[in-house]
Amino acid sequence: MSRTPTNSPLDLRKIVIAGMLSAIAILLGATRLGFIPVPNVSGNATIMHVPAIIGAVMEGPLVGLLVGGIFGVFSFLQATNPIFAHPFVSVVPRLFIGPAAYLGYRLLGRGNAGLAAAAVAGTVTNSVLVVGAAVWTGILDPALIPGIVPQAIAEIVIAVVLTLAVVRGWKRMGTRKGKSSV
């Protein structure tokens, strides 16, 4: 697929990538593969934010926002925990994963450091905004936050590994065809 300049913030490539990554996020949620049971107040650690991070790195903050929005809506519709049954907690924070990841990526460059920064920024944004929204709405007691920190750290590590693997693999595929895709 060639990249042609367009005035549209969403060209065909961006729409296709957003659709594919949204489908992956939905698959991870529907099969529960995106949820890792943990013994804390959230009940699950997640990798469902990773497609939003990858979308932002590959195609920009708008694609990351769209994929994050799909994750948020799916989280709201599939809520197995009362914390996520509130759209302000489950949907709104997920809209910021992609833009934060894109900013981290752009600040540290397009190499491995930038990819790692994107994964950290997107994951921290997800964790901090979801927990913050849950506390702000009165759904979560702030005293429970320390029990969530180990989960957040694990999610950061997993996001860094997955983001590096997927985006570097994608770049290699593009290079083999004689094109750079990221």
Short mmCIF file of C-alpha atoms in Angstrom, two decimals:
data_model
loop_
_atom_site.label_atom_id
_atom_site.label_comp_id
_atom_site.label_asym_id
_atom_site.label_seq_id
_atom_site.Cartn_x
_atom_site.Cartn_y
_atom_site.Cartn_z
CA MET A 1 0.00 0.00 0.00
CA SER A 2 1.56 3.28 -0.98
CA ARG A 3 1.41 6.36 1.11
CA THR A 4 0.05 9.31 -0.77
CA PRO A 5 -0.26 12.75 0.81
CA THR A 6 -3.78 13.54 1.83
CA ASN A 7 -5.55 16.31 3.68
CA SER A 8 -7.55 13.74 5.61
CA PRO A 9 -6.36 12.81 9.11
CA LEU A 10 -7.48 9.25 8.32
CA ASP A 11 -6.25 7.87 5.03
CA LEU A 12 -7.05 4.34 3.89
CA ARG A 13 -3.95 2.83 5.50
CA LYS A 14 -4.77 4.39 8.88
CA ILE A 15 -8.36 3.18 8.71
CA VAL A 16 -7.24 -0.37 7.85
CA ILE A 17 -4.61 -0.46 10.64
CA ALA A 18 -7.10 0.99 13.15
CA GLY A 19 -9.64 -1.64 12.11
CA MET A 20 -7.16 -4.50 12.40
CA LEU A 21 -5.88 -3.39 15.80
CA SER A 22 -9.44 -2.78 17.03
CA ALA A 23 -10.35 -6.30 15.95
CA ILE A 24 -7.36 -7.62 17.90
CA ALA A 25 -8.47 -5.65 20.98
CA ILE A 26 -11.99 -7.07 20.65
CA LEU A 27 -10.63 -10.59 20.18
CA LEU A 28 -8.46 -10.22 23.29
CA GLY A 29 -11.52 -9.10 25.24
CA ALA A 30 -14.06 -11.57 23.87
CA THR A 31 -11.79 -14.56 24.46
CA ARG A 32 -10.56 -13.13 27.79
CA LEU A 33 -6.98 -13.63 26.52
CA GLY A 34 -6.41 -9.92 27.16
CA PHE A 35 -7.18 -10.29 30.86
CA ILE A 36 -4.76 -11.86 33.30
CA PRO A 37 -6.42 -12.71 36.64
CA VAL A 38 -4.73 -11.03 39.60
CA PRO A 39 -5.68 -11.08 43.29
CA ASN A 40 -6.35 -7.38 43.77
CA VAL A 41 -9.26 -4.94 43.57
CA SER A 42 -9.19 -4.76 39.75
CA GLY A 43 -9.39 -8.53 39.39
CA ASN A 44 -7.44 -8.54 36.12
CA ALA A 45 -4.28 -7.17 34.63
CA THR A 46 -4.67 -6.39 30.95
CA ILE A 47 -2.75 -6.31 27.69
CA MET A 48 -5.71 -4.80 25.83
CA HIS A 49 -4.06 -1.38 25.81
CA VAL A 50 -1.15 -2.66 23.70
CA PRO A 51 -3.01 -2.46 20.34
CA ALA A 52 -3.71 1.24 21.05
CA ILE A 53 0.00 1.81 21.74
CA ILE A 54 1.00 -0.02 18.56
CA GLY A 55 -1.58 1.92 16.53
CA ALA A 56 -0.21 5.22 17.81
CA VAL A 57 3.37 4.25 17.04
CA MET A 58 2.55 2.94 13.56
CA GLU A 59 0.00 5.48 12.39
CA GLY A 60 -0.21 8.37 14.83
CA PRO A 61 -2.20 9.58 17.81
CA LEU A 62 -5.61 9.54 16.12
CA VAL A 63 -5.34 5.82 15.29
CA GLY A 64 -4.18 5.18 18.88
CA LEU A 65 -7.16 7.17 20.17
CA LEU A 66 -9.60 5.20 18.02
CA VAL A 67 -8.20 1.80 19.05
CA GLY A 68 -8.09 2.92 22.69
CA GLY A 69 -11.72 3.98 22.36
CA ILE A 70 -12.67 0.53 21.09
CA PHE A 71 -10.83 -0.99 24.07
CA GLY A 72 -12.69 1.35 26.42
CA VAL A 73 -16.14 0.64 24.97
CA PHE A 74 -15.44 -3.09 25.04
CA SER A 75 -14.23 -2.81 28.64
CA PHE A 76 -17.45 -1.02 29.56
CA LEU A 77 -19.72 -3.51 27.77
CA GLN A 78 -17.87 -6.53 29.20
CA ALA A 79 -17.44 -5.16 32.73
CA THR A 80 -17.11 -8.02 35.21
CA ASN A 81 -16.03 -5.62 37.95
CA PRO A 82 -18.24 -2.72 39.16
CA ILE A 83 -15.29 -0.35 38.75
CA PHE A 84 -15.47 -0.71 34.97
CA ALA A 85 -19.26 -0.45 34.73
CA HIS A 86 -18.89 3.34 34.76
CA PRO A 87 -18.02 4.82 31.32
CA PHE A 88 -15.97 7.61 32.87
CA VAL A 89 -13.67 4.92 34.30
CA SER A 90 -13.73 2.36 31.50
CA VAL A 91 -13.94 4.47 28.32
CA VAL A 92 -12.61 8.01 28.79
CA PRO A 93 -9.11 7.13 30.13
CA ARG A 94 -8.53 4.68 27.25
CA LEU A 95 -8.90 7.52 24.73
CA PHE A 96 -5.63 8.99 26.01
CA ILE A 97 -3.48 5.82 25.66
CA GLY A 98 -2.66 6.42 21.99
CA PRO A 99 -1.89 10.14 22.18
CA ALA A 100 0.35 9.58 25.24
CA ALA A 101 2.12 6.67 23.54
CA TYR A 102 2.66 8.73 20.38
CA LEU A 103 4.13 11.57 22.42
CA GLY A 104 6.54 9.19 24.18
CA TYR A 105 7.54 7.71 20.83
CA ARG A 106 8.16 11.10 19.24
CA LEU A 107 10.10 12.44 22.22
CA LEU A 108 12.62 9.59 22.33
CA GLY A 109 12.87 8.90 18.62
CA ARG A 110 11.80 6.10 16.35
CA GLY A 111 14.22 3.46 17.65
CA ASN A 112 13.87 0.96 20.47
CA ALA A 113 14.04 3.70 23.12
CA GLY A 114 11.09 5.46 21.49
CA LEU A 115 9.10 2.22 21.27
CA ALA A 116 9.79 1.48 24.94
CA ALA A 117 8.84 5.06 25.87
CA ALA A 118 5.59 4.69 23.93
CA ALA A 119 4.74 1.47 25.77
CA VAL A 120 5.54 3.00 29.16
CA ALA A 121 3.65 6.24 28.43
CA GLY A 122 0.57 4.43 27.11
CA THR A 123 0.47 1.94 29.97
CA VAL A 124 1.05 4.52 32.69
CA THR A 125 -1.61 6.75 31.15
CA ASN A 126 -4.09 3.87 31.16
CA SER A 127 -3.31 2.88 34.76
CA VAL A 128 -3.17 6.37 36.24
CA LEU A 129 -6.29 7.68 34.48
CA VAL A 130 -8.40 4.58 35.15
CA VAL A 131 -7.44 4.46 38.84
CA GLY A 132 -7.76 8.23 39.11
CA ALA A 133 -11.23 8.20 37.53
CA ALA A 134 -12.30 5.36 39.82
CA VAL A 135 -11.13 7.29 42.88
CA TRP A 136 -12.62 10.58 41.62
CA THR A 137 -16.04 8.96 41.05
CA GLY A 138 -15.90 7.39 44.52
CA ILE A 139 -15.91 3.84 43.15
CA LEU A 140 -12.41 3.03 44.45
CA ASP A 141 -11.02 3.72 47.91
CA PRO A 142 -7.61 5.42 47.54
CA ALA A 143 -6.24 3.11 50.25
CA LEU A 144 -6.43 0.25 47.72
CA ILE A 145 -4.07 1.89 45.22
CA PRO A 146 -0.84 0.34 46.61
CA GLY A 147 -2.26 -3.11 45.81
CA ILE A 148 -2.60 -2.11 42.15
CA VAL A 149 1.00 -0.90 41.71
CA PRO A 150 2.57 -4.36 41.14
CA GLN A 151 -0.04 -5.03 38.45
CA ALA A 152 0.76 -1.72 36.76
CA ILE A 153 4.47 -2.55 36.76
CA ALA A 154 3.80 -5.96 35.21
CA GLU A 155 1.59 -4.34 32.56
CA ILE A 156 4.39 -1.89 31.70
CA VAL A 157 6.94 -4.69 31.24
CA ILE A 158 4.56 -6.75 29.10
CA ALA A 159 3.62 -3.70 26.98
CA VAL A 160 7.28 -2.86 26.33
CA VAL A 161 8.08 -6.43 25.24
CA LEU A 162 5.00 -6.75 23.00
CA THR A 163 5.37 -3.28 21.46
CA LEU A 164 9.04 -3.84 20.64
CA ALA A 165 8.36 -7.29 19.16
CA VAL A 166 5.36 -6.30 17.04
CA VAL A 167 6.60 -2.97 15.71
CA ARG A 168 10.13 -4.23 15.01
CA GLY A 169 8.62 -7.23 13.20
CA TRP A 170 6.39 -4.92 11.19
CA LYS A 171 9.37 -2.75 10.27
CA ARG A 172 11.32 -5.82 9.13
CA MET A 173 8.42 -6.91 6.92
CA GLY A 174 8.31 -3.47 5.32
CA THR A 175 12.08 -3.42 4.82
CA ARG A 176 12.03 -6.81 3.08
CA LYS A 177 9.62 -5.38 0.54
CA GLY A 178 11.98 -2.48 -0.03
CA LYS A 179 9.79 -0.05 1.86
CA SER A 180 9.85 1.28 5.36
CA SER A 181 6.38 1.04 6.85
CA VAL A 182 6.95 2.90 10.11
#
